[in-house]
Amino acid sequence: MSGGWNTIESDAGVFTYLIEKLGVKDVQFEELVTLDSDELKRLGKIYGVIFLFKYPTGEARSDTPKDGSFDHDAANDIFFAAQTIQNACGTQALLSVLLNKDGEVQIGKDLKEFKEFTQEFPPEFRGETLSNSDVIREVHNSFARSSPFIDETQRTATEDDDVYHFIAYTSINNTLYELDGLQPAPISHGPCTPQNFPDAIVPVLQRRINRYPATEIRFNLLACVQDQRIRAREIGDQEALEEQEEKRSAWLWENALRRHNFVGFVGELMKGVVKAKLAQGEGAYDKWIEDGKAKTRKRMEDKRKQGIASDGID
């Protein structure tokens, strides 16, 4: 069930501008390409990690987690929400980090009011309240990729479908928690201060990834960190600052492209090209088609010859 929530990409630029639009200040997301604590430490202040993975839809729920232990008492003491909407899990994961860091991060008026309103709710009601939040849903949907076609995610997933799920890892009250809205409670992975989070999270993630077949490579890791421009200014690194500004500009452009589908544009462009060819006189359109076919045949022939030549050299 989508409940009016569209699918968004697991992308650092999407998540960074999504939380900014929700009112969060001085926070960004960085994609992690390696499981290396030193790489995490180089990012400066880290609030948590978002992990995207292929979810085994046919797997039965267990009374105990495969790693760590359920902390049912913490479910009411920290922000933990049950997932009630499939397409909302990306936004829910990033909120699971940020709403537990409101003492360190400026989360903005809307998220502050949302957290205060749901503070005494059990996880199930928090999840329902999140899925029914017009403010959060509208911001979330504004980063969905525009498409003129039927969205297959609007139907209930079956065991044969590839379903992807987001979970959050963060240090709360000096404990490393895994916050997964599909689990009955937060999962504790033992003592962890914010300072040793980079060292503590890596083995937890490695154990998680090792549970999947070696051929499964569809994972994505995003670190929730302090705005990297702040750190660059503090240490006077002008080159790093310019690099971050360029990255922000690229993210802004990519997010703008996501909000538009170009099917209509391409259709009108093709109409214009065909009209221009027809205006060149009788037979111009047919000649254009035949010229195109001839060029395609030549490219294929050239590739075939190159292949023969390569085989001969080997």
mmCIF file of C-alpha atoms in Angstrom:
data_model
loop_
_atom_site.group_PDB
_atom_site.id
_atom_site.type_symbol
_atom_site.label_atom_id
_atom_site.label_comp_id
_atom_site.label_asym_id
_atom_site.label_seq_id
_atom_site.Cartn_x
_atom_site.Cartn_y
_atom_site.Cartn_z
ATOM 1 C CA MET A 1 0.000 0.000 0.000
ATOM 2 C CA SER A 2 1.326 3.455 -0.902
ATOM 3 C CA GLY A 3 -1.307 5.599 0.842
ATOM 4 C CA GLY A 4 -0.559 8.545 -1.445
ATOM 5 C CA TRP A 5 3.205 8.302 -0.861
ATOM 6 C CA ASN A 6 5.343 8.016 -3.987
ATOM 7 C CA THR A 7 8.664 6.207 -4.295
ATOM 8 C CA ILE A 8 11.777 8.362 -3.856
ATOM 9 C CA GLU A 9 15.358 7.475 -4.709
ATOM 10 C CA SER A 10 18.010 6.569 -2.170
ATOM 11 C CA ASP A 11 20.170 9.521 -3.131
ATOM 12 C CA ALA A 12 22.241 11.908 -1.034
ATOM 13 C CA GLY A 13 20.980 14.947 -2.952
ATOM 14 C CA VAL A 14 17.336 13.905 -2.606
ATOM 15 C CA PHE A 15 17.619 13.288 1.135
ATOM 16 C CA THR A 16 19.624 16.467 1.769
ATOM 17 C CA TYR A 17 17.150 18.777 0.070
ATOM 18 C CA LEU A 18 14.172 16.832 1.440
ATOM 19 C CA ILE A 19 15.165 17.477 5.056
ATOM 20 C CA GLU A 20 16.084 21.068 4.204
ATOM 21 C CA LYS A 21 12.574 21.553 2.817
ATOM 22 C CA LEU A 22 11.193 20.107 6.066
ATOM 23 C CA GLY A 23 13.062 22.818 7.980
ATOM 24 C CA VAL A 24 16.184 20.941 9.125
ATOM 25 C CA LYS A 25 19.298 23.130 9.181
ATOM 26 C CA ASP A 26 22.999 22.362 8.716
ATOM 27 C CA VAL A 27 22.608 18.650 7.917
ATOM 28 C CA GLN A 28 23.345 16.729 4.740
ATOM 29 C CA PHE A 29 23.682 13.154 3.506
ATOM 30 C CA GLU A 30 26.779 11.586 2.007
ATOM 31 C CA GLU A 31 26.881 8.302 0.104
ATOM 32 C CA LEU A 32 29.319 5.763 1.535
ATOM 33 C CA VAL A 33 31.182 3.696 -1.031
ATOM 34 C CA THR A 34 33.154 1.602 1.474
ATOM 35 C CA LEU A 35 32.553 0.163 4.936
ATOM 36 C CA ASP A 36 35.463 1.970 6.516
ATOM 37 C CA SER A 37 35.376 3.702 9.889
ATOM 38 C CA ASP A 38 38.123 6.087 8.747
ATOM 39 C CA GLU A 39 35.932 7.226 5.850
ATOM 40 C CA LEU A 40 33.136 7.967 8.316
ATOM 41 C CA LYS A 41 35.478 9.872 10.616
ATOM 42 C CA ARG A 42 36.639 12.057 7.732
ATOM 43 C CA LEU A 43 33.055 13.297 7.382
ATOM 44 C CA GLY A 44 33.206 14.986 10.781
ATOM 45 C CA LYS A 45 30.104 15.031 12.966
ATOM 46 C CA ILE A 46 27.902 12.003 12.178
ATOM 47 C CA TYR A 47 24.307 11.670 13.326
ATOM 48 C CA GLY A 48 23.525 8.247 11.874
ATOM 49 C CA VAL A 49 23.504 5.966 8.850
ATOM 50 C CA ILE A 50 20.653 4.975 6.513
ATOM 51 C CA PHE A 51 20.907 1.483 5.031
ATOM 52 C CA LEU A 52 18.925 0.470 1.928
ATOM 53 C CA PHE A 53 18.705 -3.217 1.093
ATOM 54 C CA LYS A 54 16.571 -5.749 -0.740
ATOM 55 C CA TYR A 55 13.959 -6.966 1.719
ATOM 56 C CA PRO A 56 13.146 -10.710 1.736
ATOM 57 C CA THR A 57 9.353 -10.546 1.365
ATOM 58 C CA GLY A 58 8.854 -14.243 2.102
ATOM 59 C CA GLU A 59 10.799 -14.184 5.374
ATOM 60 C CA ALA A 60 8.783 -14.950 8.502
ATOM 61 C CA ARG A 61 9.033 -12.512 11.412
ATOM 62 C CA SER A 62 11.063 -13.829 14.358
ATOM 63 C CA ASP A 63 10.610 -13.216 18.078
ATOM 64 C CA THR A 64 14.302 -12.342 18.292
ATOM 65 C CA PRO A 65 16.444 -10.331 15.853
ATOM 66 C CA LYS A 66 19.258 -12.070 13.966
ATOM 67 C CA ASP A 67 21.723 -9.587 15.432
ATOM 68 C CA GLY A 68 21.424 -7.500 18.581
ATOM 69 C CA SER A 69 18.451 -7.597 20.948
ATOM 70 C CA PHE A 70 15.032 -5.966 21.076
ATOM 71 C CA ASP A 71 14.782 -3.076 23.538
ATOM 72 C CA HIS A 72 11.044 -2.808 24.118
ATOM 73 C CA ASP A 73 11.471 -0.255 26.908
ATOM 74 C CA ALA A 74 13.289 2.112 24.543
ATOM 75 C CA ALA A 75 10.376 2.053 22.072
ATOM 76 C CA ASN A 76 8.545 4.591 24.228
ATOM 77 C CA ASP A 77 11.583 6.587 25.370
ATOM 78 C CA ILE A 78 13.010 7.424 21.937
ATOM 79 C CA PHE A 79 11.410 8.243 18.596
ATOM 80 C CA PHE A 80 10.545 4.891 17.061
ATOM 81 C CA ALA A 81 7.620 4.457 14.651
ATOM 82 C CA ALA A 82 6.101 1.358 13.101
ATOM 83 C CA GLN A 83 6.070 1.443 9.307
ATOM 84 C CA THR A 84 2.536 1.493 7.942
ATOM 85 C CA ILE A 85 3.217 2.750 4.403
ATOM 86 C CA GLN A 86 5.734 1.017 2.118
ATOM 87 C CA ASN A 87 6.793 4.038 0.062
ATOM 88 C CA ALA A 88 7.346 6.189 3.154
ATOM 89 C CA CYS A 89 10.188 4.074 4.552
ATOM 90 C CA GLY A 90 12.994 6.289 3.192
ATOM 91 C CA THR A 91 11.622 9.412 4.847
ATOM 92 C CA GLN A 92 10.768 7.427 7.984
ATOM 93 C CA ALA A 93 14.367 6.193 8.239
ATOM 94 C CA LEU A 94 15.893 9.668 8.012
ATOM 95 C CA LEU A 95 13.371 10.980 10.552
ATOM 96 C CA SER A 96 14.324 8.098 12.859
ATOM 97 C CA VAL A 97 17.805 9.604 12.973
ATOM 98 C CA LEU A 98 16.937 13.296 13.087
ATOM 99 C CA LEU A 99 14.062 13.168 15.587
ATOM 100 C CA ASN A 100 16.409 11.434 18.020
ATOM 101 C CA LYS A 101 19.015 14.173 17.511
ATOM 102 C CA ASP A 102 16.865 17.239 18.139
ATOM 103 C CA GLY A 103 19.214 18.248 20.970
ATOM 104 C CA GLU A 104 22.095 18.432 18.486
ATOM 105 C CA VAL A 105 20.283 19.405 15.285
ATOM 106 C CA GLN A 106 17.832 22.185 14.438
ATOM 107 C CA ILE A 107 14.956 20.074 13.116
ATOM 108 C CA GLY A 108 12.634 22.991 12.402
ATOM 109 C CA LYS A 109 9.145 23.947 13.547
ATOM 110 C CA ASP A 110 7.130 21.294 11.676
ATOM 111 C CA LEU A 111 9.218 18.318 12.780
ATOM 112 C CA LYS A 112 9.482 19.643 16.333
ATOM 113 C CA GLU A 113 5.687 19.903 16.546
ATOM 114 C CA PHE A 114 5.301 16.440 15.006
ATOM 115 C CA LYS A 115 7.664 14.897 17.551
ATOM 116 C CA GLU A 116 5.979 16.644 20.483
ATOM 117 C CA PHE A 117 2.524 15.599 19.250
ATOM 118 C CA THR A 118 3.508 11.925 18.935
ATOM 119 C CA GLN A 119 5.773 11.743 21.985
ATOM 120 C CA GLU A 120 3.328 9.786 24.164
ATOM 121 C CA PHE A 121 2.052 7.586 21.325
ATOM 122 C CA PRO A 122 2.994 3.915 20.983
ATOM 123 C CA PRO A 123 5.054 3.075 17.854
ATOM 124 C CA GLU A 124 1.972 1.947 15.891
ATOM 125 C CA PHE A 125 0.204 5.290 16.393
ATOM 126 C CA ARG A 126 3.376 7.219 15.580
ATOM 127 C CA GLY A 127 3.589 5.349 12.276
ATOM 128 C CA GLU A 128 -0.044 6.090 11.481
ATOM 129 C CA THR A 129 0.438 9.757 12.359
ATOM 130 C CA LEU A 130 3.492 9.960 10.115
ATOM 131 C CA SER A 131 1.688 8.338 7.181
ATOM 132 C CA ASN A 132 -1.180 10.830 7.601
ATOM 133 C CA SER A 133 1.003 13.932 7.900
ATOM 134 C CA ASP A 134 0.150 16.159 4.942
ATOM 135 C CA VAL A 135 3.226 18.336 5.497
ATOM 136 C CA ILE A 136 5.728 15.468 5.499
ATOM 137 C CA ARG A 137 3.975 13.576 2.688
ATOM 138 C CA GLU A 138 3.863 16.612 0.385
ATOM 139 C CA VAL A 139 7.568 17.318 0.892
ATOM 140 C CA HIS A 140 8.380 13.627 0.360
ATOM 141 C CA ASN A 141 6.328 13.443 -2.849
ATOM 142 C CA SER A 142 7.925 16.607 -4.227
ATOM 143 C CA PHE A 143 11.131 14.578 -4.676
ATOM 144 C CA ALA A 144 9.507 11.622 -6.456
ATOM 145 C CA ARG A 145 10.483 10.989 -10.054
ATOM 146 C CA SER A 146 7.757 12.155 -12.414
ATOM 147 C CA SER A 147 6.327 9.451 -14.678
ATOM 148 C CA PRO A 148 3.395 9.347 -17.111
ATOM 149 C CA PHE A 149 3.162 5.577 -16.719
ATOM 150 C CA ILE A 150 1.427 3.319 -14.216
ATOM 151 C CA ASP A 151 3.367 3.000 -10.967
ATOM 152 C CA GLU A 152 3.789 -0.698 -10.175
ATOM 153 C CA THR A 153 4.533 0.163 -6.530
ATOM 154 C CA GLN A 154 0.890 1.104 -6.045
ATOM 155 C CA ARG A 155 0.005 -2.598 -5.764
ATOM 156 C CA THR A 156 0.860 -4.902 -2.879
ATOM 157 C CA ALA A 157 4.236 -6.606 -3.343
ATOM 158 C CA THR A 158 4.409 -10.386 -3.770
ATOM 159 C CA GLU A 159 7.226 -12.795 -2.894
ATOM 160 C CA ASP A 160 8.475 -12.592 -6.490
ATOM 161 C CA ASP A 161 8.875 -8.804 -6.403
ATOM 162 C CA ASP A 162 12.067 -6.948 -5.506
ATOM 163 C CA VAL A 163 11.161 -4.849 -2.471
ATOM 164 C CA TYR A 164 13.666 -2.429 -0.996
ATOM 165 C CA HIS A 165 13.650 -1.230 2.580
ATOM 166 C CA PHE A 166 15.359 1.547 4.545
ATOM 167 C CA ILE A 167 16.512 1.260 8.141
ATOM 168 C CA ALA A 168 18.377 3.692 10.379
ATOM 169 C CA TYR A 169 21.333 3.251 12.724
ATOM 170 C CA THR A 170 22.187 5.885 15.289
ATOM 171 C CA SER A 171 23.612 6.375 18.771
ATOM 172 C CA ILE A 172 20.953 7.307 21.341
ATOM 173 C CA ASN A 173 21.619 7.551 25.082
ATOM 174 C CA ASN A 174 25.043 5.969 24.472
ATOM 175 C CA THR A 175 23.527 2.884 22.833
ATOM 176 C CA LEU A 176 23.773 1.893 19.173
ATOM 177 C CA TYR A 177 20.222 1.371 17.930
ATOM 178 C CA GLU A 178 18.879 -0.123 14.729
ATOM 179 C CA LEU A 179 15.540 1.554 13.981
ATOM 180 C CA ASP A 180 13.500 -0.568 11.596
ATOM 181 C CA GLY A 181 9.803 0.235 11.321
ATOM 182 C CA LEU A 182 9.027 -3.363 10.333
ATOM 183 C CA GLN A 183 10.350 -4.651 13.665
ATOM 184 C CA PRO A 184 8.346 -4.570 16.915
ATOM 185 C CA ALA A 185 10.948 -2.514 18.807
ATOM 186 C CA PRO A 186 14.324 -0.783 18.451
ATOM 187 C CA ILE A 187 17.227 -3.236 18.223
ATOM 188 C CA SER A 188 20.136 -2.567 20.567
ATOM 189 C CA HIS A 189 23.657 -3.354 19.364
ATOM 190 C CA GLY A 190 25.334 -2.473 22.638
ATOM 191 C CA PRO A 191 27.097 0.558 24.130
ATOM 192 C CA CYS A 192 28.037 3.324 21.700
ATOM 193 C CA THR A 193 28.790 6.985 22.250
ATOM 194 C CA PRO A 194 28.379 9.475 19.396
ATOM 195 C CA GLN A 195 32.182 9.725 19.316
ATOM 196 C CA ASN A 196 32.803 5.999 18.716
ATOM 197 C CA PHE A 197 29.816 5.538 16.384
ATOM 198 C CA PRO A 198 32.076 5.186 13.271
ATOM 199 C CA ASP A 199 33.959 2.288 14.885
ATOM 200 C CA ALA A 200 30.830 0.633 16.312
ATOM 201 C CA ILE A 201 28.617 0.785 13.215
ATOM 202 C CA VAL A 202 31.011 -0.841 10.721
ATOM 203 C CA PRO A 203 31.008 -4.397 12.194
ATOM 204 C CA VAL A 204 27.224 -4.237 12.654
ATOM 205 C CA LEU A 205 26.740 -3.368 8.984
ATOM 206 C CA GLN A 206 29.277 -5.982 7.902
ATOM 207 C CA ARG A 207 27.386 -8.684 9.787
ATOM 208 C CA ARG A 208 24.155 -7.481 8.216
ATOM 209 C CA ILE A 209 25.544 -7.612 4.681
ATOM 210 C CA ASN A 210 27.141 -11.012 5.301
ATOM 211 C CA ARG A 211 23.670 -12.478 5.849
ATOM 212 C CA TYR A 212 22.939 -12.075 2.135
ATOM 213 C CA PRO A 213 24.309 -14.113 -0.792
ATOM 214 C CA ALA A 214 27.664 -12.972 -2.184
ATOM 215 C CA THR A 215 25.913 -12.165 -5.479
ATOM 216 C CA GLU A 216 23.592 -9.654 -3.784
ATOM 217 C CA ILE A 217 25.148 -6.236 -4.385
ATOM 218 C CA ARG A 218 22.062 -4.051 -4.196
ATOM 219 C CA PHE A 219 22.896 -2.098 -1.063
ATOM 220 C CA ASN A 220 23.128 1.607 -0.475
ATOM 221 C CA LEU A 221 24.567 3.443 2.533
ATOM 222 C CA LEU A 222 23.979 7.103 3.308
ATOM 223 C CA ALA A 223 25.591 8.887 6.243
ATOM 224 C CA CYS A 224 23.643 11.668 7.948
ATOM 225 C CA VAL A 225 26.288 14.265 8.778
ATOM 226 C CA GLN A 226 26.805 17.924 9.566
ATOM 227 C CA ASP A 227 26.731 20.204 6.512
ATOM 228 C CA GLN A 228 30.195 19.701 5.029
ATOM 229 C CA ARG A 229 30.426 23.390 4.114
ATOM 230 C CA ILE A 230 30.478 24.287 7.818
ATOM 231 C CA ARG A 231 33.506 22.087 8.420
ATOM 232 C CA ALA A 232 35.275 23.449 5.335
ATOM 233 C CA ARG A 233 34.765 27.027 6.564
ATOM 234 C CA GLU A 234 35.954 26.144 10.084
ATOM 235 C CA ILE A 235 39.269 24.738 8.846
ATOM 236 C CA GLY A 236 39.642 27.337 6.085
ATOM 237 C CA ASP A 237 39.618 24.804 3.240
ATOM 238 C CA GLN A 238 38.459 26.938 0.305
ATOM 239 C CA GLU A 239 38.895 24.124 -2.213
ATOM 240 C CA ALA A 240 36.670 21.779 -0.187
ATOM 241 C CA LEU A 241 34.106 24.555 0.242
ATOM 242 C CA GLU A 242 33.947 25.176 -3.511
ATOM 243 C CA GLU A 243 33.640 21.432 -4.111
ATOM 244 C CA GLN A 244 30.690 21.218 -1.713
ATOM 245 C CA GLU A 245 29.001 24.228 -3.320
ATOM 246 C CA GLU A 246 29.374 22.606 -6.750
ATOM 247 C CA LYS A 247 27.919 19.377 -5.369
ATOM 248 C CA ARG A 248 24.918 21.285 -3.995
ATOM 249 C CA SER A 249 24.338 22.935 -7.367
ATOM 250 C CA ALA A 250 24.472 19.541 -9.104
ATOM 251 C CA TRP A 251 22.018 18.068 -6.594
ATOM 252 C CA LEU A 252 19.658 20.996 -7.125
ATOM 253 C CA TRP A 253 19.743 20.481 -10.897
ATOM 254 C CA GLU A 254 19.222 16.705 -10.617
ATOM 255 C CA ASN A 255 16.283 17.185 -8.252
ATOM 256 C CA ALA A 256 14.712 19.644 -10.687
ATOM 257 C CA LEU A 257 15.034 17.094 -13.508
ATOM 258 C CA ARG A 258 13.396 14.413 -11.359
ATOM 259 C CA ARG A 259 10.255 16.503 -11.048
ATOM 260 C CA HIS A 260 9.672 16.565 -14.793
ATOM 261 C CA ASN A 261 8.912 13.829 -17.284
ATOM 262 C CA PHE A 262 10.130 14.508 -20.801
ATOM 263 C CA VAL A 263 7.814 12.203 -22.752
ATOM 264 C CA GLY A 264 5.707 15.103 -24.011
ATOM 265 C CA PHE A 265 8.793 17.134 -24.866
ATOM 266 C CA VAL A 266 10.336 14.268 -26.860
ATOM 267 C CA GLY A 267 7.027 13.676 -28.645
ATOM 268 C CA GLU A 268 6.730 17.319 -29.674
ATOM 269 C CA LEU A 269 10.393 17.376 -30.708
ATOM 270 C CA MET A 270 9.865 14.376 -32.992
ATOM 271 C CA LYS A 271 6.770 16.015 -34.471
ATOM 272 C CA GLY A 272 8.835 19.099 -35.262
ATOM 273 C CA VAL A 273 11.612 17.059 -36.891
ATOM 274 C CA VAL A 274 9.146 15.084 -39.030
ATOM 275 C CA LYS A 275 7.312 18.275 -40.007
ATOM 276 C CA ALA A 276 10.601 19.886 -41.077
ATOM 277 C CA LYS A 277 11.493 16.864 -43.204
ATOM 278 C CA LEU A 278 8.067 16.773 -44.859
ATOM 279 C CA ALA A 279 8.426 20.479 -45.672
ATOM 280 C CA GLN A 280 11.525 19.674 -47.732
ATOM 281 C CA GLY A 281 9.345 18.174 -50.424
ATOM 282 C CA GLU A 282 7.958 14.890 -51.671
ATOM 283 C CA GLY A 283 10.148 11.907 -50.846
ATOM 284 C CA ALA A 284 12.283 13.779 -48.277
ATOM 285 C CA TYR A 285 10.801 11.864 -45.353
ATOM 286 C CA ASP A 286 11.318 8.457 -47.013
ATOM 287 C CA LYS A 287 14.892 9.423 -47.942
ATOM 288 C CA TRP A 288 15.558 10.448 -44.337
ATOM 289 C CA ILE A 289 14.364 7.029 -43.100
ATOM 290 C CA GLU A 290 16.444 5.157 -45.679
ATOM 291 C CA ASP A 291 19.536 7.242 -44.868
ATOM 292 C CA GLY A 292 19.054 6.375 -41.208
ATOM 293 C CA LYS A 293 18.794 2.666 -41.993
ATOM 294 C CA ALA A 294 21.924 2.850 -44.140
ATOM 295 C CA LYS A 295 23.911 4.532 -41.365
ATOM 296 C CA THR A 296 22.739 1.895 -38.891
ATOM 297 C CA ARG A 297 23.761 -0.922 -41.229
ATOM 298 C CA LYS A 298 27.188 0.709 -41.715
ATOM 299 C CA ARG A 299 27.742 1.009 -37.959
ATOM 300 C CA MET A 300 26.793 -2.643 -37.489
ATOM 301 C CA GLU A 301 29.111 -3.684 -40.319
ATOM 302 C CA ASP A 302 31.974 -1.641 -38.858
ATOM 303 C CA LYS A 303 31.457 -3.270 -35.454
ATOM 304 C CA ARG A 304 31.381 -6.714 -37.083
ATOM 305 C CA LYS A 305 34.657 -6.021 -38.891
ATOM 306 C CA GLN A 306 36.244 -4.745 -35.702
ATOM 307 C CA GLY A 307 35.158 -7.907 -33.951
ATOM 308 C CA ILE A 308 36.711 -10.078 -36.670
ATOM 309 C CA ALA A 309 39.912 -8.037 -36.524
ATOM 310 C CA SER A 310 40.065 -8.352 -32.743
ATOM 311 C CA ASP A 311 39.589 -12.123 -32.934
ATOM 312 C CA GLY A 312 42.408 -12.344 -35.456
ATOM 313 C CA ILE A 313 44.786 -10.389 -33.227
ATOM 314 C CA ASP A 314 43.993 -12.598 -30.232
#
